Amino acid sequence: AAFETIQAAWEASAPGDLIIIMPGEYRGVQAEEKSGADGAYIHFKAWGEPGSVVVSGTAFPEKDWLRDDFYFIDASYYIIEGIAFRDAPRAGLFFSGYFAGTGRFMTHIVVMNVYSHDNFRWGMHSTATSYVVVQDSVFTNSADEHGAYLSGSGDYMLVRRNVFQGNNSSGFQMNADPLSAEEAFFEWLGQATGGDTCGLSEDDIGWGSRAGWDDIKACYDRHGLPDLGPYIEDGIGEHIIVEQNVFTGNGAAGGAAVNLASVRDAAIRSNLIYGNAAGAVACWDDSYRDTKGLDVSPYGCRRLEVLNNTMVDTEGSRTALALNGDAGDAVVVNNIIVCPRDDAYEVLDTSSRGLVSHHNYYYQMWVDDPGLAAQLDDDPALTGFAIDAALANFAAPGFEPWVLPDGEWYRLNPARPDYHLLAGSPLAGAGDPAYLPALDVTGAPWPAANIGAFAGAE
């Protein structure tokens, strides 16, 4: 069947349907409370050359009531492929289970080969959504915040082979929102019990209160409500992989290129992160510890692996790699960290607990555990370098953008830098092979255990 609008096609769709969008400029879709199924995703696919299908937030003034181009609520099992999203008043793509109102999560979302650019707040945002794949896409020039922002207790997320460039805050932010999770869980508790919240009130929850998630869960269990398993607002994002991406030119308003709060069992590996204004990778706890007046945060990052990333920032406006907010049991191996600060690699707030860190090349390290430095087995020749000497390891270092706009799509910048190691670099072959990811940032296998994101040497 043929339809005039994406909305009409979606309304007629059923699990397993392919919605082909012919070349043109369109308004978006409001997709609520209809899902595909396992093995029968609903698939939106652009037809034609890249840039042939554009969804625009400014071309349709009557869309003011809807601030996102593709807006999905309580709607699972979708694939979105090949579409350019631009000029949305809020987000190019937005996904939410709306747990506070439904008690459910969205699940199984694939976003691939999209170009989401020049939107006001986010290129993409999810909350209360798990099992998400974002790959082979470009997120640029979000005017207010992040390129992509995955949040709200979502688990099982794979973010790979994307470009995050020129976004006002972070390139990619994963904030499980522990304080917001308490508020959403409390709101659902009230709905599920008809208002019986065991004496808890809104004033007891969230910012500025010492009551917390465990108090809400205890009330939920006393009522004998259904076990929601992993699909619950718990303020923790688990099993997150961020690999083979390029991050550049982000963070003018603050926020590291990869910004993580309350993330567990996650891997940040084989990424090129250069020329970002507010650091490369940061772990924090969304101020939960300070807000609740605790000594140690229950919502810091845990068991984060930071492996074979190349992080370069010669301005030094912020630490490059920050493990803060009680980010315990981290593994930091085979990374290049070029940043002219005494806290280029920063470990604070009990984050040294369980830290495994070696075979890294970094300018200087700042720790609040005076015994930690003696525990690290880095080669002293690989620390305390001059910045010019660090840049001399690379084939063609620089800070030009990775992609350029090209009509309604993008193209690779022919003047983009090349951070392959030179054959004579002491970093070539100097990594720990036991920690190498499967592939480097380009998708190539490792002929030798290099330090940094690139296999081989020029």
Short mmCIF file of C-alpha atoms in Angstrom, two decimals, residues 33 73-74 76 96-107 127-129 152 181 183-193 220 225-234:
data_model
loop_
_atom_site.label_atom_id
_atom_site.label_comp_id
_atom_site.label_asym_id
_atom_site.label_seq_id
_atom_site.Cartn_x
_atom_site.Cartn_y
_atom_site.Cartn_z
CA GLU A 33 1.72 1.87 22.26
CA ILE A 73 6.47 5.98 23.51
CA ASP A 74 5.96 2.45 24.87
CA SER A 76 9.30 -1.73 21.04
CA SER A 96 10.77 6.24 26.07
CA GLY A 97 8.91 3.49 27.85
CA TYR A 98 7.41 6.30 29.98
CA PHE A 99 7.85 4.16 33.06
CA ALA A 100 6.23 6.71 35.38
CA GLY A 101 2.96 6.33 33.49
CA THR A 102 3.14 2.75 32.18
CA GLY A 103 5.38 0.76 34.51
CA ARG A 104 7.13 -0.55 31.40
CA PHE A 105 10.30 -0.12 29.38
CA MET A 106 10.69 0.10 25.65
CA THR A 107 13.05 -2.54 24.28
CA THR A 127 14.86 6.92 28.56
CA ALA A 128 13.45 3.76 30.13
CA THR A 129 14.59 1.90 27.04
CA GLY A 152 16.72 6.45 32.48
CA ALA A 181 14.66 7.12 38.57
CA GLU A 183 10.90 10.08 41.02
CA ALA A 184 9.65 7.92 38.14
CA PHE A 185 9.46 4.80 40.31
CA PHE A 186 7.59 6.72 43.02
CA GLU A 187 5.10 8.06 40.48
CA TRP A 188 4.43 4.56 39.15
CA LEU A 189 4.09 3.25 42.71
CA GLY A 190 1.33 5.77 43.31
CA GLN A 191 -0.50 4.71 40.17
CA ALA A 192 -0.09 0.99 40.82
CA THR A 193 -1.38 1.25 44.43
CA TYR A 220 6.26 -1.74 46.17
CA LEU A 225 3.03 -5.89 43.01
CA PRO A 226 4.51 -7.79 40.03
CA ASP A 227 8.26 -8.36 39.88
CA LEU A 228 9.45 -6.16 37.02
CA GLY A 229 12.83 -7.86 36.79
CA PRO A 230 15.31 -5.79 34.76
CA TYR A 231 12.59 -3.51 33.40
CA ILE A 232 12.47 -1.19 36.37
CA GLU A 233 13.69 2.33 37.00
CA ASP A 234 16.64 1.48 39.23
#
